[in-house]
Each structure stands twice: as structure tokens, then as C-alpha cells.
PDB file of C-alpha atoms in Angstrom:
ATOM      1  CA  MET A   1     -60.444 -36.658  32.306  1.00  0.00           C
ATOM      2  CA  SER A   2     -58.843 -34.328  34.534  1.00  0.00           C
ATOM      3  CA  GLY A   3     -61.291 -31.455  36.227  1.00  0.00           C
ATOM      4  CA  MET A   4     -59.642 -29.178  33.378  1.00  0.00           C
ATOM      5  CA  GLU A   5     -60.265 -30.844  30.705  1.00  0.00           C
ATOM      6  CA  GLN A   6     -63.705 -30.484  29.357  1.00  0.00           C
ATOM      7  CA  GLU A   7     -65.748 -33.155  27.515  1.00  0.00           C
ATOM      8  CA  ARG A   8     -65.852 -33.483  23.849  1.00  0.00           C
ATOM      9  CA  LEU A   9     -68.835 -35.083  22.217  1.00  0.00           C
ATOM     10  CA  GLU A  10     -70.189 -36.255  18.710  1.00  0.00           C
ATOM     11  CA  VAL A  11     -73.744 -36.682  16.592  1.00  0.00           C
ATOM     12  CA  ARG A  12     -73.681 -38.361  13.444  1.00  0.00           C
ATOM     13  CA  LEU A  13     -76.597 -37.947  11.125  1.00  0.00           C
ATOM     14  CA  ALA A  14     -77.707 -38.993   7.532  1.00  0.00           C
ATOM     15  CA  ILE A  15     -80.538 -38.336   4.222  1.00  0.00           C
ATOM     16  CA  ASP A  16     -80.938 -39.266   1.535  1.00  0.00           C
ATOM     17  CA  ILE A  17     -82.207 -36.898  -0.974  1.00  0.00           C
ATOM     18  CA  ARG A  18     -83.755 -37.377  -4.829  1.00  0.00           C
ATOM     19  CA  SER A  19     -81.368 -35.266  -5.730  1.00  0.00           C
ATOM     20  CA  SER A  20     -77.907 -35.284  -8.492  1.00  0.00           C
ATOM     21  CA  ARG A  21     -74.575 -35.779  -6.144  1.00  0.00           C
ATOM     22  CA  GLU A  22     -73.444 -32.276  -8.555  1.00  0.00           C
ATOM     23  CA  LYS A  23     -76.881 -30.191  -7.362  1.00  0.00           C
ATOM     24  CA  VAL A  24     -76.515 -31.472  -3.485  1.00  0.00           C
ATOM     25  CA  TRP A  25     -72.715 -30.300  -3.888  1.00  0.00           C
ATOM     26  CA  ARG A  26     -73.652 -26.902  -4.966  1.00  0.00           C
ATOM     27  CA  ALA A  27     -76.004 -26.195  -2.494  1.00  0.00           C
ATOM     28  CA  LEU A  28     -73.290 -26.908  -0.170  1.00  0.00           C
ATOM     29  CA  THR A  29     -70.448 -25.116  -1.088  1.00  0.00           C
ATOM     30  CA  ASP A  30     -72.067 -22.076  -3.392  1.00  0.00           C
ATOM     31  CA  TRP A  31     -71.951 -19.034  -1.191  1.00  0.00           C
ATOM     32  CA  GLN A  32     -75.235 -17.917  -3.685  1.00  0.00           C
ATOM     33  CA  GLN A  33     -77.305 -21.200  -3.088  1.00  0.00           C
ATOM     34  CA  LEU A  34     -76.345 -21.348   1.085  1.00  0.00           C
ATOM     35  CA  ASN A  35     -77.468 -17.864   1.275  1.00  0.00           C
ATOM     36  CA  GLY A  36     -80.488 -19.438  -0.091  1.00  0.00           C
ATOM     37  CA  TRP A  37     -81.802 -22.276   2.606  1.00  0.00           C
ATOM     38  CA  LEU A  38     -78.668 -21.373   5.270  1.00  0.00           C
ATOM     39  CA  SER A  39     -76.945 -18.567   5.812  1.00  0.00           C
ATOM     40  CA  ASP A  40     -77.354 -14.845   5.705  1.00  0.00           C
ATOM     41  CA  LYS A  41     -73.777 -14.344   4.414  1.00  0.00           C
ATOM     42  CA  ALA A  42     -71.766 -17.420   2.956  1.00  0.00           C
ATOM     43  CA  ASP A  43     -68.504 -16.773   1.416  1.00  0.00           C
ATOM     44  CA  VAL A  44     -66.803 -19.712  -0.277  1.00  0.00           C
ATOM     45  CA  ASP A  45     -63.898 -20.542  -2.690  1.00  0.00           C
ATOM     46  CA  LEU A  46     -63.070 -23.913  -2.273  1.00  0.00           C
ATOM     47  CA  PRO A  47     -59.331 -24.084  -4.603  1.00  0.00           C
ATOM     48  CA  ALA A  48     -58.298 -20.854  -2.792  1.00  0.00           C
ATOM     49  CA  GLY A  49     -59.370 -22.387   0.593  1.00  0.00           C
ATOM     50  CA  ARG A  50     -62.231 -20.435   1.781  1.00  0.00           C
ATOM     51  CA  PHE A  51     -65.562 -21.085   3.197  1.00  0.00           C
ATOM     52  CA  LYS A  52     -67.247 -18.786   5.640  1.00  0.00           C
ATOM     53  CA  LEU A  53     -70.831 -18.717   6.815  1.00  0.00           C
ATOM     54  CA  CYS A  54     -73.074 -16.114   9.485  1.00  0.00           C
ATOM     55  CA  GLY A  55     -76.235 -15.708  10.154  1.00  0.00           C
ATOM     56  CA  ASN A  56     -79.564 -16.171  11.778  1.00  0.00           C
ATOM     57  CA  ARG A  57     -80.523 -20.128  11.626  1.00  0.00           C
ATOM     58  CA  LEU A  58     -76.511 -20.886  12.383  1.00  0.00           C
ATOM     59  CA  PRO A  59     -76.410 -21.042  16.065  1.00  0.00           C
ATOM     60  CA  ASP A  60     -73.532 -18.957  17.555  1.00  0.00           C
ATOM     61  CA  SER A  61     -72.558 -17.508  14.046  1.00  0.00           C
ATOM     62  CA  PRO A  62     -73.917 -14.379  13.884  1.00  0.00           C
ATOM     63  CA  CYS A  63     -73.029 -12.069  10.817  1.00  0.00           C
ATOM     64  CA  ASP A  64     -70.627  -9.234  13.438  1.00  0.00           C
ATOM     65  CA  GLY A  65     -67.257  -9.893  11.926  1.00  0.00           C
ATOM     66  CA  THR A  66     -65.891 -13.058  13.659  1.00  0.00           C
ATOM     67  CA  ASP A  67     -65.129 -15.727  11.103  1.00  0.00           C
ATOM     68  CA  LYS A  68     -66.526 -18.872  12.804  1.00  0.00           C
ATOM     69  CA  PHE A  69     -66.227 -21.377   9.962  1.00  0.00           C
ATOM     70  CA  SER A  70     -62.771 -22.273   8.163  1.00  0.00           C
ATOM     71  CA  LEU A  71     -62.141 -24.545   5.408  1.00  0.00           C
ATOM     72  CA  ALA A  72     -60.496 -28.044   6.482  1.00  0.00           C
ATOM     73  CA  GLY A  73     -60.765 -29.558   2.973  1.00  0.00           C
ATOM     74  CA  TYR A  74     -63.104 -31.493   0.680  1.00  0.00           C
ATOM     75  CA  GLU A  75     -63.163 -34.033  -2.070  1.00  0.00           C
ATOM     76  CA  ASP A  76     -64.737 -32.659  -5.224  1.00  0.00           C
ATOM     77  CA  ARG A  77     -68.362 -33.511  -5.162  1.00  0.00           C
ATOM     78  CA  SER A  78     -68.031 -36.126  -2.402  1.00  0.00           C
ATOM     79  CA  ARG A  79     -66.506 -34.350   0.713  1.00  0.00           C
ATOM     80  CA  LEU A  80     -66.958 -31.344   2.909  1.00  0.00           C
ATOM     81  CA  GLU A  81     -64.785 -30.571   5.797  1.00  0.00           C
ATOM     82  CA  LEU A  82     -64.883 -27.937   8.379  1.00  0.00           C
ATOM     83  CA  ASN A  83     -63.431 -25.621  11.332  1.00  0.00           C
ATOM     84  CA  TRP A  84     -66.667 -24.060  13.072  1.00  0.00           C
ATOM     85  CA  GLN A  85     -65.490 -22.540  16.468  1.00  0.00           C
ATOM     86  CA  PHE A  86     -68.974 -23.863  18.467  1.00  0.00           C
ATOM     87  CA  ARG A  87     -69.604 -23.044  22.664  1.00  0.00           C
ATOM     88  CA  ALA A  88     -66.271 -21.943  23.205  1.00  0.00           C
ATOM     89  CA  GLY A  89     -64.523 -24.737  21.598  1.00  0.00           C
ATOM     90  CA  ASN A  90     -62.829 -26.757  18.507  1.00  0.00           C
ATOM     91  CA  THR A  91     -65.786 -28.960  16.587  1.00  0.00           C
ATOM     92  CA  GLY A  92     -65.499 -30.573  13.143  1.00  0.00           C
ATOM     93  CA  LEU A  93     -68.106 -30.537  11.067  1.00  0.00           C
ATOM     94  CA  SER A  94     -67.998 -32.842   8.082  1.00  0.00           C
ATOM     95  CA  PHE A  95     -70.142 -34.132   4.784  1.00  0.00           C
ATOM     96  CA  GLN A  96     -70.282 -37.375   3.349  1.00  0.00           C
ATOM     97  CA  LEU A  97     -71.801 -37.474  -0.097  1.00  0.00           C
ATOM     98  CA  SER A  98     -72.825 -40.383  -2.611  1.00  0.00           C
ATOM     99  CA  GLY A  99     -74.743 -41.863  -5.120  1.00  0.00           C
ATOM    100  CA  ASP A 100     -75.853 -41.754  -8.698  1.00  0.00           C
ATOM    101  CA  GLY A 101     -78.156 -40.643 -10.616  1.00  0.00           C
ATOM    102  CA  ASP A 102     -81.064 -38.731  -8.817  1.00  0.00           C
ATOM    103  CA  ALA A 103     -80.612 -40.206  -5.850  1.00  0.00           C
ATOM    104  CA  CYS A 104     -77.451 -38.849  -3.063  1.00  0.00           C
ATOM    105  CA  ARG A 105     -76.923 -39.513   0.761  1.00  0.00           C
ATOM    106  CA  VAL A 106     -75.660 -37.225   2.639  1.00  0.00           C
ATOM    107  CA  GLU A 107     -74.114 -38.062   6.559  1.00  0.00           C
ATOM    108  CA  LEU A 108     -73.335 -35.131   8.735  1.00  0.00           C
ATOM    109  CA  ALA A 109     -70.515 -35.706  11.203  1.00  0.00           C
ATOM    110  CA  HIS A 110     -69.592 -33.040  14.237  1.00  0.00           C
ATOM    111  CA  THR A 111     -67.048 -34.392  16.244  1.00  0.00           C
ATOM    112  CA  ASP A 112     -65.162 -32.660  19.683  1.00  0.00           C
ATOM    113  CA  VAL A 113     -68.694 -30.741  20.192  1.00  0.00           C
ATOM    114  CA  PRO A 114     -68.630 -29.316  24.126  1.00  0.00           C
ATOM    115  CA  ARG A 115     -71.529 -30.476  25.882  1.00  0.00           C
ATOM    116  CA  ARG A 116     -75.097 -28.031  25.757  1.00  0.00           C
ATOM    117  CA  GLY A 117     -75.866 -26.181  28.352  1.00  0.00           C
ATOM    118  CA  GLU A 118     -79.008 -25.400  29.914  1.00  0.00           C
ATOM    119  CA  THR A 119     -80.531 -23.041  27.120  1.00  0.00           C
ATOM    120  CA  GLU A 120     -78.262 -24.173  24.407  1.00  0.00           C
ATOM    121  CA  VAL A 121     -80.065 -25.597  21.590  1.00  0.00           C
ATOM    122  CA  THR A 122     -80.078 -29.400  20.786  1.00  0.00           C
ATOM    123  CA  MET A 123     -77.323 -30.802  18.408  1.00  0.00           C
ATOM    124  CA  ILE A 124     -78.879 -33.150  16.990  1.00  0.00           C
ATOM    125  CA  GLU A 125     -82.325 -31.911  16.655  1.00  0.00           C
ATOM    126  CA  TYR A 126     -81.191 -28.650  14.954  1.00  0.00           C
ATOM    127  CA  TRP A 127     -78.751 -30.769  12.441  1.00  0.00           C
ATOM    128  CA  GLN A 128     -81.928 -32.803  11.814  1.00  0.00           C
ATOM    129  CA  TRP A 129     -83.755 -29.238  10.657  1.00  0.00           C
ATOM    130  CA  VAL A 130     -80.242 -28.289   8.717  1.00  0.00           C
ATOM    131  CA  LEU A 131     -80.753 -32.128   6.423  1.00  0.00           C
ATOM    132  CA  LEU A 132     -84.367 -31.877   6.461  1.00  0.00           C
ATOM    133  CA  ALA A 133     -84.567 -27.918   5.087  1.00  0.00           C
ATOM    134  CA  LEU A 134     -81.621 -29.344   2.323  1.00  0.00           C
ATOM    135  CA  ARG A 135     -83.145 -32.590   0.862  1.00  0.00           C
ATOM    136  CA  GLY A 136     -86.102 -29.595   0.799  1.00  0.00           C
ATOM    137  CA  TYR A 137     -84.229 -27.459  -1.177  1.00  0.00           C
ATOM    138  CA  CYS A 138     -82.143 -29.404  -3.173  1.00  0.00           C
ATOM    139  CA  GLU A 139     -85.907 -30.836  -4.177  1.00  0.00           C
ATOM    140  CA  THR A 140     -88.246 -28.117  -4.546  1.00  0.00           C
ATOM    141  CA  GLY A 141     -86.677 -24.998  -4.770  1.00  0.00           C
ATOM    142  CA  SER A 142     -87.906 -23.880  -1.777  1.00  0.00           C
ATOM    143  CA  ARG A 143     -86.157 -22.916   1.867  1.00  0.00           C
ATOM    144  CA  PRO A 144     -87.972 -24.682   4.161  1.00  0.00           C
ATOM    145  CA  GLY A 145     -87.529 -23.445   8.086  1.00  0.00           C
ATOM    146  CA  ILE A 146     -84.342 -23.626  10.227  1.00  0.00           C
ATOM    147  CA  PHE A 147     -84.855 -21.924  13.499  1.00  0.00           C
ATOM    148  CA  GLU A 148     -83.678 -18.808  13.793  1.00  0.00           C
ATOM    149  CA  PHE A 149     -81.832 -17.726  16.712  1.00  0.00           C
ATOM    150  CA  GLY A 150     -81.998 -14.382  18.800  1.00  0.00           C
ATOM    151  CA  ALA A 151     -85.356 -13.398  17.226  1.00  0.00           C
ATOM    152  CA  GLU A 152     -87.156 -11.178  19.311  1.00  0.00           C
ATOM    153  CA  GLN A 153     -90.478 -11.892  21.126  1.00  0.00           C
ATOM    154  CA  ARG A 154     -93.006 -10.217  23.192  1.00  0.00           C
ATOM    155  CA  THR A 155     -92.909 -10.025  26.653  1.00  0.00           C
ATOM    156  CA  GLY A 156     -94.799 -12.897  28.355  1.00  0.00           C
ATOM    157  CA  GLN A 157     -95.024 -14.974  25.202  1.00  0.00           C
ATOM    158  CA  LEU A 158     -93.307 -17.034  21.986  1.00  0.00           C
ATOM    159  CA  GLU A 159     -94.131 -17.338  18.842  1.00  0.00           C
ATOM    160  CA  VAL A 160     -92.415 -19.852  15.990  1.00  0.00           C
ATOM    161  CA  GLY A 161     -93.823 -20.474  13.163  1.00  0.00           C
ATOM    162  CA  ILE A 162     -93.327 -22.323   9.537  1.00  0.00           C
ATOM    163  CA  ASP A 163     -94.182 -23.218   6.287  1.00  0.00           C
ATOM    164  CA  ILE A 164     -96.298 -25.768   5.128  1.00  0.00           C
ATOM    165  CA  ALA A 165     -96.545 -26.944   1.649  1.00  0.00           C
ATOM    166  CA  ALA A 166     -99.809 -28.491   1.898  1.00  0.00           C
ATOM    167  CA  GLU A 167    -103.810 -27.447   2.785  1.00  0.00           C
ATOM    168  CA  ARG A 168    -104.609 -25.589   5.547  1.00  0.00           C
ATOM    169  CA  GLU A 169    -107.481 -28.021   6.434  1.00  0.00           C
ATOM    170  CA  THR A 170    -104.677 -30.438   6.020  1.00  0.00           C
ATOM    171  CA  VAL A 171    -102.608 -28.939   8.489  1.00  0.00           C
ATOM    172  CA  TYR A 172    -105.512 -28.298  10.918  1.00  0.00           C
ATOM    173  CA  ASN A 173    -106.926 -32.223  10.859  1.00  0.00           C
ATOM    174  CA  ILE A 174    -103.831 -33.337  12.095  1.00  0.00           C
ATOM    175  CA  LEU A 175    -104.102 -30.845  14.958  1.00  0.00           C
ATOM    176  CA  ALA A 176    -107.911 -31.615  15.968  1.00  0.00           C
ATOM    177  CA  SER A 177    -107.355 -35.619  15.747  1.00  0.00           C
ATOM    178  CA  SER A 178    -105.278 -37.981  18.965  1.00  0.00           C
ATOM    179  CA  ASP A 179    -103.926 -40.077  15.728  1.00  0.00           C
ATOM    180  CA  GLY A 180    -102.521 -36.521  13.966  1.00  0.00           C
ATOM    181  CA  LEU A 181    -100.995 -35.140  17.656  1.00  0.00           C
ATOM    182  CA  LYS A 182     -99.410 -39.275  18.048  1.00  0.00           C
ATOM    183  CA  GLY A 183     -97.766 -38.468  14.989  1.00  0.00           C
ATOM    184  CA  ILE A 184     -96.120 -35.080  16.238  1.00  0.00           C
ATOM    185  CA  PHE A 185     -95.279 -35.968  19.875  1.00  0.00           C
ATOM    186  CA  GLY A 186     -95.381 -39.700  20.313  1.00  0.00           C
ATOM    187  CA  GLY A 187     -96.841 -39.659  23.201  1.00  0.00           C
ATOM    188  CA  GLU A 188     -99.222 -42.691  24.184  1.00  0.00           C
ATOM    189  CA  GLY A 189    -103.012 -42.627  23.920  1.00  0.00           C
ATOM    190  CA  PRO A 190    -103.215 -38.993  23.154  1.00  0.00           C
ATOM    191  CA  GLU A 191    -106.697 -37.127  23.530  1.00  0.00           C
ATOM    192  CA  VAL A 192    -109.198 -34.849  21.619  1.00  0.00           C
ATOM    193  CA  GLU A 193    -112.576 -33.784  21.848  1.00  0.00           C
ATOM    194  CA  LEU A 194    -113.133 -30.506  19.747  1.00  0.00           C
ATOM    195  CA  ARG A 195    -114.981 -28.123  21.494  1.00  0.00           C
ATOM    196  CA  ASP A 196    -114.618 -25.669  24.243  1.00  0.00           C
ATOM    197  CA  GLY A 197    -113.924 -27.397  27.292  1.00  0.00           C
ATOM    198  CA  GLY A 198    -113.230 -31.038  25.566  1.00  0.00           C
ATOM    199  CA  LYS A 199    -110.396 -33.141  25.985  1.00  0.00           C
ATOM    200  CA  TYR A 200    -106.838 -31.606  24.469  1.00  0.00           C
ATOM    201  CA  SER A 201    -104.095 -34.109  25.566  1.00  0.00           C
ATOM    202  CA  TYR A 202    -100.217 -34.857  23.456  1.00  0.00           C
ATOM    203  CA  GLY A 203    -100.364 -38.625  25.450  1.00  0.00           C
ATOM    204  CA  TRP A 204     -97.358 -37.082  27.674  1.00  0.00           C
ATOM    205  CA  GLY A 205     -99.158 -38.108  31.481  1.00  0.00           C
ATOM    206  CA  PRO A 206     -99.985 -35.882  34.302  1.00  0.00           C
ATOM    207  CA  ASN A 207     -99.275 -32.181  34.451  1.00  0.00           C
ATOM    208  CA  GLU A 208     -96.891 -32.000  30.637  1.00  0.00           C
ATOM    209  CA  GLY A 209     -98.658 -30.156  28.463  1.00  0.00           C
ATOM    210  CA  PRO A 210    -102.694 -28.950  27.224  1.00  0.00           C
ATOM    211  CA  THR A 211    -105.328 -30.832  29.096  1.00  0.00           C
ATOM    212  CA  LYS A 212    -108.176 -29.367  27.251  1.00  0.00           C
ATOM    213  CA  VAL A 213    -109.500 -27.082  24.442  1.00  0.00           C
ATOM    214  CA  ILE A 214    -110.346 -23.208  26.009  1.00  0.00           C
ATOM    215  CA  SER A 215    -111.697 -23.022  22.117  1.00  0.00           C
ATOM    216  CA  PHE A 216    -110.976 -23.201  18.554  1.00  0.00           C
ATOM    217  CA  LYS A 217    -112.136 -22.131  14.839  1.00  0.00           C
ATOM    218  CA  PRO A 218    -112.054 -25.006  11.534  1.00  0.00           C
ATOM    219  CA  ASN A 219    -108.675 -24.299  10.354  1.00  0.00           C
ATOM    220  CA  GLU A 220    -108.458 -21.323  11.980  1.00  0.00           C
ATOM    221  CA  LEU A 221    -107.085 -21.899  15.041  1.00  0.00           C
ATOM    222  CA  ILE A 222    -106.859 -24.519  18.107  1.00  0.00           C
ATOM    223  CA  HIS A 223    -106.518 -22.894  22.012  1.00  0.00           C
ATOM    224  CA  THR A 224    -105.487 -24.825  24.768  1.00  0.00           C
ATOM    225  CA  ASP A 225    -103.839 -24.657  28.654  1.00  0.00           C
ATOM    226  CA  TRP A 226    -100.292 -25.731  29.255  1.00  0.00           C
ATOM    227  CA  TYR A 227     -98.869 -27.454  31.887  1.00  0.00           C
ATOM    228  CA  HIS A 228     -95.265 -28.374  32.535  1.00  0.00           C
ATOM    229  CA  GLY A 229     -94.432 -29.869  36.104  1.00  0.00           C
ATOM    230  CA  THR A 230     -95.045 -27.488  38.889  1.00  0.00           C
ATOM    231  CA  ASP A 231     -94.703 -24.502  36.512  1.00  0.00           C
ATOM    232  CA  PRO A 232     -97.561 -21.929  36.303  1.00  0.00           C
ATOM    233  CA  GLU A 233    -100.611 -22.624  33.879  1.00  0.00           C
ATOM    234  CA  THR A 234     -99.661 -21.225  30.673  1.00  0.00           C
ATOM    235  CA  PHE A 235    -101.275 -20.902  26.847  1.00  0.00           C
ATOM    236  CA  ILE A 236    -100.944 -22.668  23.811  1.00  0.00           C
ATOM    237  CA  THR A 237    -102.575 -20.938  20.219  1.00  0.00           C
ATOM    238  CA  TRP A 238    -102.263 -23.038  17.157  1.00  0.00           C
ATOM    239  CA  LYS A 239    -102.951 -20.375  13.969  1.00  0.00           C
ATOM    240  CA  LEU A 240    -103.298 -21.379  11.127  1.00  0.00           C
ATOM    241  CA  SER A 241    -103.552 -19.289   7.161  1.00  0.00           C
ATOM    242  CA  GLY A 242    -102.694 -19.426   3.444  1.00  0.00           C
ATOM    243  CA  SER A 243    -104.320 -20.520   0.777  1.00  0.00           C
ATOM    244  CA  GLY A 244    -103.455 -22.470  -2.590  1.00  0.00           C
ATOM    245  CA  GLY A 245    -101.536 -25.598  -1.149  1.00  0.00           C
ATOM    246  CA  ARG A 246     -99.365 -23.667   1.227  1.00  0.00           C
ATOM    247  CA  THR A 247    -100.510 -22.857   5.197  1.00  0.00           C
ATOM    248  CA  ARG A 248     -98.508 -21.232   7.077  1.00  0.00           C
ATOM    249  CA  LEU A 249     -98.564 -22.079  10.960  1.00  0.00           C
ATOM    250  CA  THR A 250     -97.901 -19.976  13.562  1.00  0.00           C
ATOM    251  CA  LEU A 251     -97.863 -21.323  17.585  1.00  0.00           C
ATOM    252  CA  VAL A 252     -97.294 -18.822  20.616  1.00  0.00           C
ATOM    253  CA  HIS A 253     -96.739 -19.599  24.117  1.00  0.00           C
ATOM    254  CA  SER A 254     -97.817 -16.894  25.679  1.00  0.00           C
ATOM    255  CA  GLY A 255     -99.017 -15.945  29.982  1.00  0.00           C
ATOM    256  CA  PHE A 256     -94.556 -16.736  30.924  1.00  0.00           C
ATOM    257  CA  PRO A 257     -94.419 -15.395  34.194  1.00  0.00           C
ATOM    258  CA  ASN A 258     -90.963 -14.257  33.636  1.00  0.00           C
ATOM    259  CA  GLU A 259     -88.733 -14.211  30.849  1.00  0.00           C
ATOM    260  CA  ALA A 260     -85.871 -16.928  31.385  1.00  0.00           C
ATOM    261  CA  GLN A 261     -88.448 -19.636  31.591  1.00  0.00           C
ATOM    262  CA  LYS A 262     -89.624 -19.187  27.808  1.00  0.00           C
ATOM    263  CA  HIS A 263     -86.338 -19.127  26.362  1.00  0.00           C
ATOM    264  CA  ASP A 264     -86.283 -22.789  27.412  1.00  0.00           C
ATOM    265  CA  TYR A 265     -89.501 -23.632  24.468  1.00  0.00           C
ATOM    266  CA  GLU A 266     -88.485 -22.127  21.025  1.00  0.00           C
ATOM    267  CA  ALA A 267     -86.904 -24.405  20.290  1.00  0.00           C
ATOM    268  CA  GLY A 268     -88.826 -27.301  21.691  1.00  0.00           C
ATOM    269  CA  TRP A 269     -91.603 -25.370  19.769  1.00  0.00           C
ATOM    270  CA  PHE A 270     -89.831 -25.524  16.874  1.00  0.00           C
ATOM    271  CA  HIS A 271     -89.112 -28.881  16.688  1.00  0.00           C
ATOM    272  CA  PHE A 272     -92.753 -30.254  16.626  1.00  0.00           C
ATOM    273  CA  LEU A 273     -93.096 -27.608  14.065  1.00  0.00           C
ATOM    274  CA  VAL A 274     -91.193 -29.635  11.580  1.00  0.00           C
ATOM    275  CA  GLU A 275     -92.546 -32.708  12.733  1.00  0.00           C
ATOM    276  CA  LEU A 276     -95.307 -31.617  12.232  1.00  0.00           C
ATOM    277  CA  ARG A 277     -94.595 -29.806   8.271  1.00  0.00           C
ATOM    278  CA  GLU A 278     -93.024 -33.580   7.326  1.00  0.00           C
ATOM    279  CA  LEU A 279     -96.461 -35.536   8.353  1.00  0.00           C
ATOM    280  CA  ALA A 280     -98.844 -32.955   6.900  1.00  0.00           C
ATOM    281  CA  GLU A 281     -96.308 -32.553   3.078  1.00  0.00           C
ATOM    282  CA  GLY A 282     -96.017 -36.350   3.355  1.00  0.00           C
ATOM    283  CA  ASN A 283     -92.702 -37.262   4.490  1.00  0.00           C
ATOM    284  CA  SER A 284     -93.093 -38.975   7.799  1.00  0.00           C
ATOM    285  CA  ASP A 285     -91.380 -41.913   6.485  1.00  0.00           C
ATOM    286  CA  ARG A 286     -88.418 -40.374   5.010  1.00  0.00           C
ATOM    287  CA  LYS A 287     -86.751 -39.194   8.038  1.00  0.00           C
ATOM    288  CA  VAL A 288     -83.136 -38.372   8.948  1.00  0.00           C
ATOM    289  CA  GLU A 289     -80.838 -41.351  10.176  1.00  0.00           C
ATOM    290  CA  VAL A 290     -78.732 -40.782  13.405  1.00  0.00           C
ATOM    291  CA  LEU A 291     -76.368 -42.915  13.105  1.00  0.00           C
ATOM    292  CA  ALA A 292     -74.220 -42.120  16.476  1.00  0.00           C
ATOM    293  CA  ARG A 293     -75.405 -39.266  19.092  1.00  0.00           C
ATOM    294  CA  PRO A 294     -74.461 -39.751  22.606  1.00  0.00           C
ATOM    295  CA  ASP A 295     -76.869 -41.090  25.452  1.00  0.00           C
ATOM    296  CA  GLY A 296     -80.040 -38.048  26.503  1.00  0.00           C
ATOM    297  CA  TRP A 297     -79.442 -34.668  24.837  1.00  0.00           C
ATOM    298  CA  ALA A 298     -75.592 -33.735  25.855  1.00  0.00           C
ATOM    299  CA  ILE A 299     -75.263 -32.128  23.693  1.00  0.00           C
TER     300      ILE A 299
END
């Protein structure tokens, strides 16, 4: 590879959906349905060769009059191929559908992807959010959360939230137990002592994550400190609201000494909110399969 050529990478993932192929195909190709779960403004007519998407749940694709997506080809109810101008490069995006009855498998491939910048979203995580949202939309008709790019944040803090189809107590108990924290964050030996000043650790090791509970209110909030390497101390607050089997979970990360630092966290925190949602809704054994990816977090 010459010094002038930019490295191109690929990610492939798959998910199983308890819906018919016809229903999943409509969710991917009907403009009204796309606006119901993924885009802000879709314009799709497959026979006419038209496929346009934009919105704040699509990275690098604001509704500013620029057409980032175009149709490359399709096979009805089986395969959708798109071109996507992404990160100043021309990338390929495909959805392959298979299955019978109320069982559909979707395989997604994103190819020729330029290497990500330091603060850009990790596409491996992003496509997991999208596939989980597609599954939720097809199975329940709901609009599961996808990270919204460019959301305004208050100075010195960031806030991300997600809706969860579970009782508030269920969600709180995950955050209030070592088993729950392990299920979300995957650390070794997380600790929870639910009292003011008690231990609270994700099990990530020294100077990584929280160390103690600052305050808490059962089924409503948990407030902790936060450390990352040599960065100054910041703070995490988990806030819960809702009733009747629906919970709104909001994470507030505050105390940032400069605005640039907080942007490194936004998509990362949303990823953990998704992990928590899947755990609370009983879907932790229905994960997105990663079929191919580059080493590390290159894209």
C-alpha cells in the first residue's frame, strides 16, 4: 500500500429476528418504516433505483441536502446493496436476508470503510445498535434507541439515555449488583457496597471506572465517582424514571474540565446502555454475531 492510499476495512455481522423475511424486508426498504426506526428522512423506490437516507441516527449523514446513500442493487426480499459516502470515502453496505416462516436471519456487511478517527464512532458497535433496533422494531413495533449524533450537551457534562421494556426495579437491581455490573461491563470481580462511601467498581482495574458510591436512592439513582488513567476525577449519575413495565434510564457524566474530553465518551456510554437494556429485557443470550472485523477498534 502506497503512502497516498488509505487503508480500507470491512465489518460483517448477523442477527436472528423472530419475524418473517417479508416484514424485515419492509422495515429495510419502505420509507415510512425506515423513518419509524432508523432515519429522519427516507426516500426509497427500489424499482426506480432510488434509495436515500439521512438523519441524526446515521453517522456522517445529516439532512443537509447531500445524498450520501444510493442504491447499488437488490434482489426482492433477499438482498439489498447500497453505496454510502462515509468518512470522505465510498463504502459498500449490504443486507442479506434468509429464513422461513417467522424466523429471519440478517447478515450485514460494511466494506471499504476508511480507518476511524480518534473521536469517531466505532462502526462495529454502531452496526450492533442498528441490528438490535431492527430486531426490536420488527418483533415489537417499538423504536429501540440508536445513538443520536450531534445532540446538544450542557457545558461540562454529557447525557445519554435509553428506553427499556422492564420495571424500574429490575433495571436498578442490575446497577446495584456485582453480577449485573459484570453483565454490562464484563470486568473481573466488580464490587458493589450500596451505601454512601461504599465500594462501587466495574472490575476494570486501578484508575479505570468508578471506585465508590457518593449517594443513591433505591430505584431512582446511583451517583459515583469516575476515573480514567491520569484524567481528573469526574462523576457518573444513573437516573431512572418510569412505571408500568417501562423505564427511562439516563446516564449523566459530569465534571469535565474541557469540552473536547467528553466527546470521547458519548458513544461508549450509549453502548453500555444498550448492553444493560438487552440484559434487563432478557435478551442477553440473543447477541449480534460478529462474523468478521479488523483487529482492535480500527473502524
